[in-house]
Amino acid sequence: MPALDETAWKDLVSRFDGRMWAVARACGLSATDAADAVQGAWLRLVESYDRIRDPSRIGAWLITTTRHEAFRLSRKTRNEHPVELPDLGDPSVPDPSTAVVDAEYGRHVWARAATLDEPCRTLLRLFALNPDARYAQIAARMNMPLGSVGATRTRCESRLRALLEESP
């Protein structure tokens, strides 16, 4: 397989990075660990690039590799035992019941977001999964003018907010 030039790498990243992040987060990783899993998968691609037999399956390879990296990190994290437990009275330590409520609310938000029409559904998902994405990246991914991204995002967030206010 020939070496990838910078444009080809950018294309791979724009096509698969968001999915890789979604896979890592779906495995229950924190944002930091998900970043490590995604970075690890990209590193595995660099290390294994010349051994990939079917370039048309590189997306599936990246997703599978991300999942393997995420599970590896998840196992490592589970096997770590903190030396010092946090003081339960410390207000900076979240209450477990609050975490359950927050997770339920997150599922509620995503369910409401799924009912939005395009481009709102995709645009909000891209921003949620790639919080550091620049408007230029989103515009290119969504095939929309750069100047429309902010206004469209604002309208989509308003629609989602209205849906959330309507429902219990």
PDB file of C-alpha atoms in Angstrom:
ATOM      1  CA  MET A   1       0.000   0.000   0.000  1.00  0.00           C
ATOM      2  CA  PRO A   2       1.541   3.385  -0.944  1.00  0.00           C
ATOM      3  CA  ALA A   3       2.344   5.991   1.682  1.00  0.00           C
ATOM      4  CA  LEU A   4      -0.388   8.475   2.545  1.00  0.00           C
ATOM      5  CA  ASP A   5       0.180  12.135   1.840  1.00  0.00           C
ATOM      6  CA  GLU A   6      -1.028  14.900   4.150  1.00  0.00           C
ATOM      7  CA  THR A   7      -4.293  15.351   2.239  1.00  0.00           C
ATOM      8  CA  ALA A   8      -5.098  11.646   2.504  1.00  0.00           C
ATOM      9  CA  TRP A   9      -4.398  11.693   6.265  1.00  0.00           C
ATOM     10  CA  LYS A  10      -6.640  14.719   6.717  1.00  0.00           C
ATOM     11  CA  ASP A  11      -9.362  12.916   4.777  1.00  0.00           C
ATOM     12  CA  LEU A  12      -9.053   9.842   7.010  1.00  0.00           C
ATOM     13  CA  VAL A  13      -9.183  11.974  10.141  1.00  0.00           C
ATOM     14  CA  SER A  14     -12.216  13.943   8.946  1.00  0.00           C
ATOM     15  CA  ARG A  15     -14.037  10.754   7.948  1.00  0.00           C
ATOM     16  CA  PHE A  16     -13.301   8.563  10.955  1.00  0.00           C
ATOM     17  CA  ASP A  17     -12.123  10.595  13.954  1.00  0.00           C
ATOM     18  CA  GLY A  18     -15.661  11.382  15.189  1.00  0.00           C
ATOM     19  CA  ARG A  19     -16.729   7.758  14.908  1.00  0.00           C
ATOM     20  CA  MET A  20     -13.581   6.646  16.706  1.00  0.00           C
ATOM     21  CA  TRP A  21     -14.353   9.079  19.539  1.00  0.00           C
ATOM     22  CA  ALA A  22     -17.924   7.796  19.715  1.00  0.00           C
ATOM     23  CA  VAL A  23     -16.703   4.200  19.952  1.00  0.00           C
ATOM     24  CA  ALA A  24     -14.210   5.059  22.695  1.00  0.00           C
ATOM     25  CA  ARG A  25     -16.812   6.975  24.703  1.00  0.00           C
ATOM     26  CA  ALA A  26     -19.382   4.180  24.176  1.00  0.00           C
ATOM     27  CA  CYS A  27     -16.911   1.852  25.881  1.00  0.00           C
ATOM     28  CA  GLY A  28     -17.356   3.950  29.008  1.00  0.00           C
ATOM     29  CA  LEU A  29     -14.063   5.842  28.884  1.00  0.00           C
ATOM     30  CA  SER A  30     -13.585   9.326  30.263  1.00  0.00           C
ATOM     31  CA  ALA A  31     -12.763  12.069  27.761  1.00  0.00           C
ATOM     32  CA  THR A  32      -9.067  11.782  28.640  1.00  0.00           C
ATOM     33  CA  ASP A  33      -9.002   8.000  28.244  1.00  0.00           C
ATOM     34  CA  ALA A  34     -11.071   8.221  25.043  1.00  0.00           C
ATOM     35  CA  ALA A  35      -8.481  10.653  23.655  1.00  0.00           C
ATOM     36  CA  ASP A  36      -5.775   8.112  24.527  1.00  0.00           C
ATOM     37  CA  ALA A  37      -7.712   5.297  22.843  1.00  0.00           C
ATOM     38  CA  VAL A  38      -8.244   7.307  19.651  1.00  0.00           C
ATOM     39  CA  GLN A  39      -4.629   8.438  19.605  1.00  0.00           C
ATOM     40  CA  GLY A  40      -3.537   4.842  20.179  1.00  0.00           C
ATOM     41  CA  ALA A  41      -5.619   3.663  17.220  1.00  0.00           C
ATOM     42  CA  TRP A  42      -4.064   6.308  14.964  1.00  0.00           C
ATOM     43  CA  LEU A  43      -0.624   5.234  16.181  1.00  0.00           C
ATOM     44  CA  ARG A  44      -1.457   1.587  15.404  1.00  0.00           C
ATOM     45  CA  LEU A  45      -2.410   2.689  11.888  1.00  0.00           C
ATOM     46  CA  VAL A  46       0.961   4.396  11.435  1.00  0.00           C
ATOM     47  CA  GLU A  47       2.718   1.285  12.740  1.00  0.00           C
ATOM     48  CA  SER A  48       0.634  -1.152  10.664  1.00  0.00           C
ATOM     49  CA  TYR A  49      -0.136   0.890   7.566  1.00  0.00           C
ATOM     50  CA  ASP A  50       2.084  -1.149   5.240  1.00  0.00           C
ATOM     51  CA  ARG A  51       0.430  -4.400   6.403  1.00  0.00           C
ATOM     52  CA  ILE A  52      -3.183  -3.411   5.692  1.00  0.00           C
ATOM     53  CA  ARG A  53      -4.339  -5.680   2.881  1.00  0.00           C
ATOM     54  CA  ASP A  54      -7.598  -4.013   1.875  1.00  0.00           C
ATOM     55  CA  PRO A  55      -7.493  -0.181   1.908  1.00  0.00           C
ATOM     56  CA  SER A  56     -11.258   0.002   1.380  1.00  0.00           C
ATOM     57  CA  ARG A  57     -11.707  -1.536   4.861  1.00  0.00           C
ATOM     58  CA  ILE A  58      -9.479   0.979   6.669  1.00  0.00           C
ATOM     59  CA  GLY A  59     -12.508   2.567   8.357  1.00  0.00           C
ATOM     60  CA  ALA A  60     -13.604  -0.730   9.855  1.00  0.00           C
ATOM     61  CA  TRP A  61      -9.998  -1.396  10.854  1.00  0.00           C
ATOM     62  CA  LEU A  62      -9.777   1.976  12.638  1.00  0.00           C
ATOM     63  CA  ILE A  63     -13.063   1.434  14.485  1.00  0.00           C
ATOM     64  CA  THR A  64     -12.072  -2.088  15.573  1.00  0.00           C
ATOM     65  CA  THR A  65      -8.635  -0.900  16.657  1.00  0.00           C
ATOM     66  CA  THR A  66     -10.190   1.971  18.624  1.00  0.00           C
ATOM     67  CA  ARG A  67     -12.476  -0.506  20.392  1.00  0.00           C
ATOM     68  CA  HIS A  68      -9.470  -2.725  21.246  1.00  0.00           C
ATOM     69  CA  GLU A  69      -7.539   0.300  22.570  1.00  0.00           C
ATOM     70  CA  ALA A  70     -10.578   1.396  24.606  1.00  0.00           C
ATOM     71  CA  PHE A  71     -11.015  -2.052  26.156  1.00  0.00           C
ATOM     72  CA  ARG A  72      -7.293  -2.205  26.927  1.00  0.00           C
ATOM     73  CA  LEU A  73      -7.469   1.175  28.686  1.00  0.00           C
ATOM     74  CA  SER A  74     -10.682   0.204  30.438  1.00  0.00           C
ATOM     75  CA  ARG A  75      -9.084  -2.962  31.834  1.00  0.00           C
ATOM     76  CA  LYS A  76      -6.022  -0.992  32.912  1.00  0.00           C
ATOM     77  CA  THR A  77      -8.174   1.600  34.686  1.00  0.00           C
ATOM     78  CA  ARG A  78     -10.258  -1.073  36.429  1.00  0.00           C
ATOM     79  CA  ASN A  79      -7.100  -2.738  37.720  1.00  0.00           C
ATOM     80  CA  GLU A  80      -5.746   0.488  39.193  1.00  0.00           C
ATOM     81  CA  HIS A  81      -6.500   0.919  42.861  1.00  0.00           C
ATOM     82  CA  PRO A  82      -6.449   4.434  44.253  1.00  0.00           C
ATOM     83  CA  VAL A  83      -4.093   4.855  47.164  1.00  0.00           C
ATOM     84  CA  GLU A  84      -6.198   7.513  48.835  1.00  0.00           C
ATOM     85  CA  LEU A  85      -9.988   7.512  48.748  1.00  0.00           C
ATOM     86  CA  PRO A  86     -11.691  10.917  48.464  1.00  0.00           C
ATOM     87  CA  ASP A  87     -13.364  12.376  51.549  1.00  0.00           C
ATOM     88  CA  LEU A  88     -17.081  11.706  51.126  1.00  0.00           C
ATOM     89  CA  GLY A  89     -17.854  15.080  52.658  1.00  0.00           C
ATOM     90  CA  ASP A  90     -15.842  16.905  49.980  1.00  0.00           C
ATOM     91  CA  PRO A  91     -18.288  18.924  47.832  1.00  0.00           C
ATOM     92  CA  SER A  92     -16.010  18.627  44.789  1.00  0.00           C
ATOM     93  CA  VAL A  93     -16.606  14.854  44.724  1.00  0.00           C
ATOM     94  CA  PRO A  94     -19.861  14.141  42.857  1.00  0.00           C
ATOM     95  CA  ASP A  95     -22.588  12.278  44.664  1.00  0.00           C
ATOM     96  CA  PRO A  96     -23.276   8.853  43.033  1.00  0.00           C
ATOM     97  CA  SER A  97     -27.012   9.562  42.876  1.00  0.00           C
ATOM     98  CA  THR A  98     -26.262  12.798  41.016  1.00  0.00           C
ATOM     99  CA  ALA A  99     -24.190  10.843  38.501  1.00  0.00           C
ATOM    100  CA  VAL A 100     -27.147   8.501  37.878  1.00  0.00           C
ATOM    101  CA  VAL A 101     -29.494  11.451  37.373  1.00  0.00           C
ATOM    102  CA  ASP A 102     -26.977  13.153  35.059  1.00  0.00           C
ATOM    103  CA  ALA A 103     -26.589   9.980  32.984  1.00  0.00           C
ATOM    104  CA  GLU A 104     -30.369   9.637  32.685  1.00  0.00           C
ATOM    105  CA  TYR A 105     -30.665  13.270  31.634  1.00  0.00           C
ATOM    106  CA  GLY A 106     -27.930  12.701  29.039  1.00  0.00           C
ATOM    107  CA  ARG A 107     -29.919   9.823  27.545  1.00  0.00           C
ATOM    108  CA  HIS A 108     -32.994  12.073  27.541  1.00  0.00           C
ATOM    109  CA  VAL A 109     -31.111  14.845  25.703  1.00  0.00           C
ATOM    110  CA  TRP A 110     -29.775  12.436  23.061  1.00  0.00           C
ATOM    111  CA  ALA A 111     -33.261  10.955  22.552  1.00  0.00           C
ATOM    112  CA  ARG A 112     -34.648  14.459  21.934  1.00  0.00           C
ATOM    113  CA  ALA A 113     -31.713  15.349  19.651  1.00  0.00           C
ATOM    114  CA  ALA A 114     -32.453  12.242  17.572  1.00  0.00           C
ATOM    115  CA  THR A 115     -35.905  13.665  16.738  1.00  0.00           C
ATOM    116  CA  LEU A 116     -34.438  16.812  15.155  1.00  0.00           C
ATOM    117  CA  ASP A 117     -34.301  17.129  11.391  1.00  0.00           C
ATOM    118  CA  GLU A 118     -31.083  17.436   9.438  1.00  0.00           C
ATOM    119  CA  PRO A 119     -28.752  19.272   9.520  1.00  0.00           C
ATOM    120  CA  CYS A 120     -29.432  19.852  13.237  1.00  0.00           C
ATOM    121  CA  ARG A 121     -29.090  16.232  14.287  1.00  0.00           C
ATOM    122  CA  THR A 122     -25.693  15.796  12.626  1.00  0.00           C
ATOM    123  CA  LEU A 123     -24.403  19.260  13.484  1.00  0.00           C
ATOM    124  CA  LEU A 124     -25.140  18.906  17.209  1.00  0.00           C
ATOM    125  CA  ARG A 125     -23.686  15.388  17.251  1.00  0.00           C
ATOM    126  CA  LEU A 126     -20.479  16.637  15.603  1.00  0.00           C
ATOM    127  CA  PHE A 127     -20.072  19.416  18.153  1.00  0.00           C
ATOM    128  CA  ALA A 128     -20.872  17.086  21.060  1.00  0.00           C
ATOM    129  CA  LEU A 129     -18.420  14.392  19.939  1.00  0.00           C
ATOM    130  CA  ASN A 130     -15.737  16.877  18.871  1.00  0.00           C
ATOM    131  CA  PRO A 131     -15.921  19.765  21.335  1.00  0.00           C
ATOM    132  CA  ASP A 132     -12.630  21.215  20.105  1.00  0.00           C
ATOM    133  CA  ALA A 133     -13.641  21.149  16.431  1.00  0.00           C
ATOM    134  CA  ARG A 134     -13.296  24.393  14.560  1.00  0.00           C
ATOM    135  CA  TYR A 135     -16.134  25.835  12.526  1.00  0.00           C
ATOM    136  CA  ALA A 136     -14.071  25.315   9.345  1.00  0.00           C
ATOM    137  CA  GLN A 137     -13.855  21.585  10.074  1.00  0.00           C
ATOM    138  CA  ILE A 138     -17.580  21.344  10.750  1.00  0.00           C
ATOM    139  CA  ALA A 139     -18.380  23.371   7.605  1.00  0.00           C
ATOM    140  CA  ALA A 140     -16.247  21.062   5.470  1.00  0.00           C
ATOM    141  CA  ARG A 141     -17.721  17.926   7.059  1.00  0.00           C
ATOM    142  CA  MET A 142     -21.298  19.187   6.664  1.00  0.00           C
ATOM    143  CA  ASN A 143     -20.664  20.664   3.203  1.00  0.00           C
ATOM    144  CA  MET A 144     -22.042  24.038   4.295  1.00  0.00           C
ATOM    145  CA  PRO A 145     -20.683  27.585   4.077  1.00  0.00           C
ATOM    146  CA  LEU A 146     -18.380  28.496   6.937  1.00  0.00           C
ATOM    147  CA  GLY A 147     -20.478  31.566   7.766  1.00  0.00           C
ATOM    148  CA  SER A 148     -23.593  29.413   8.283  1.00  0.00           C
ATOM    149  CA  VAL A 149     -22.195  27.122  10.951  1.00  0.00           C
ATOM    150  CA  GLY A 150     -22.642  29.450  13.943  1.00  0.00           C
ATOM    151  CA  ALA A 151     -26.135  30.593  13.026  1.00  0.00           C
ATOM    152  CA  THR A 152     -27.241  27.044  12.220  1.00  0.00           C
ATOM    153  CA  ARG A 153     -25.791  25.778  15.493  1.00  0.00           C
ATOM    154  CA  THR A 154     -27.664  28.487  17.425  1.00  0.00           C
ATOM    155  CA  ARG A 155     -30.975  27.606  15.715  1.00  0.00           C
ATOM    156  CA  CYS A 156     -30.431  23.886  16.312  1.00  0.00           C
ATOM    157  CA  GLU A 157     -29.588  24.394  19.971  1.00  0.00           C
ATOM    158  CA  SER A 158     -32.725  26.541  20.368  1.00  0.00           C
ATOM    159  CA  ARG A 159     -34.855  23.786  18.825  1.00  0.00           C
ATOM    160  CA  LEU A 160     -33.303  21.193  21.103  1.00  0.00           C
ATOM    161  CA  ARG A 161     -33.810  23.452  24.134  1.00  0.00           C
ATOM    162  CA  ALA A 162     -37.492  23.861  23.201  1.00  0.00           C
ATOM    163  CA  LEU A 163     -37.908  20.079  22.881  1.00  0.00           C
ATOM    164  CA  LEU A 164     -36.298  19.573  26.286  1.00  0.00           C
ATOM    165  CA  GLU A 165     -38.569  22.180  27.891  1.00  0.00           C
ATOM    166  CA  GLU A 166     -41.673  20.484  26.432  1.00  0.00           C
ATOM    167  CA  SER A 167     -40.905  17.063  27.825  1.00  0.00           C
ATOM    168  CA  PRO A 168     -40.812  15.941  31.457  1.00  0.00           C
TER     169      PRO A 168
END
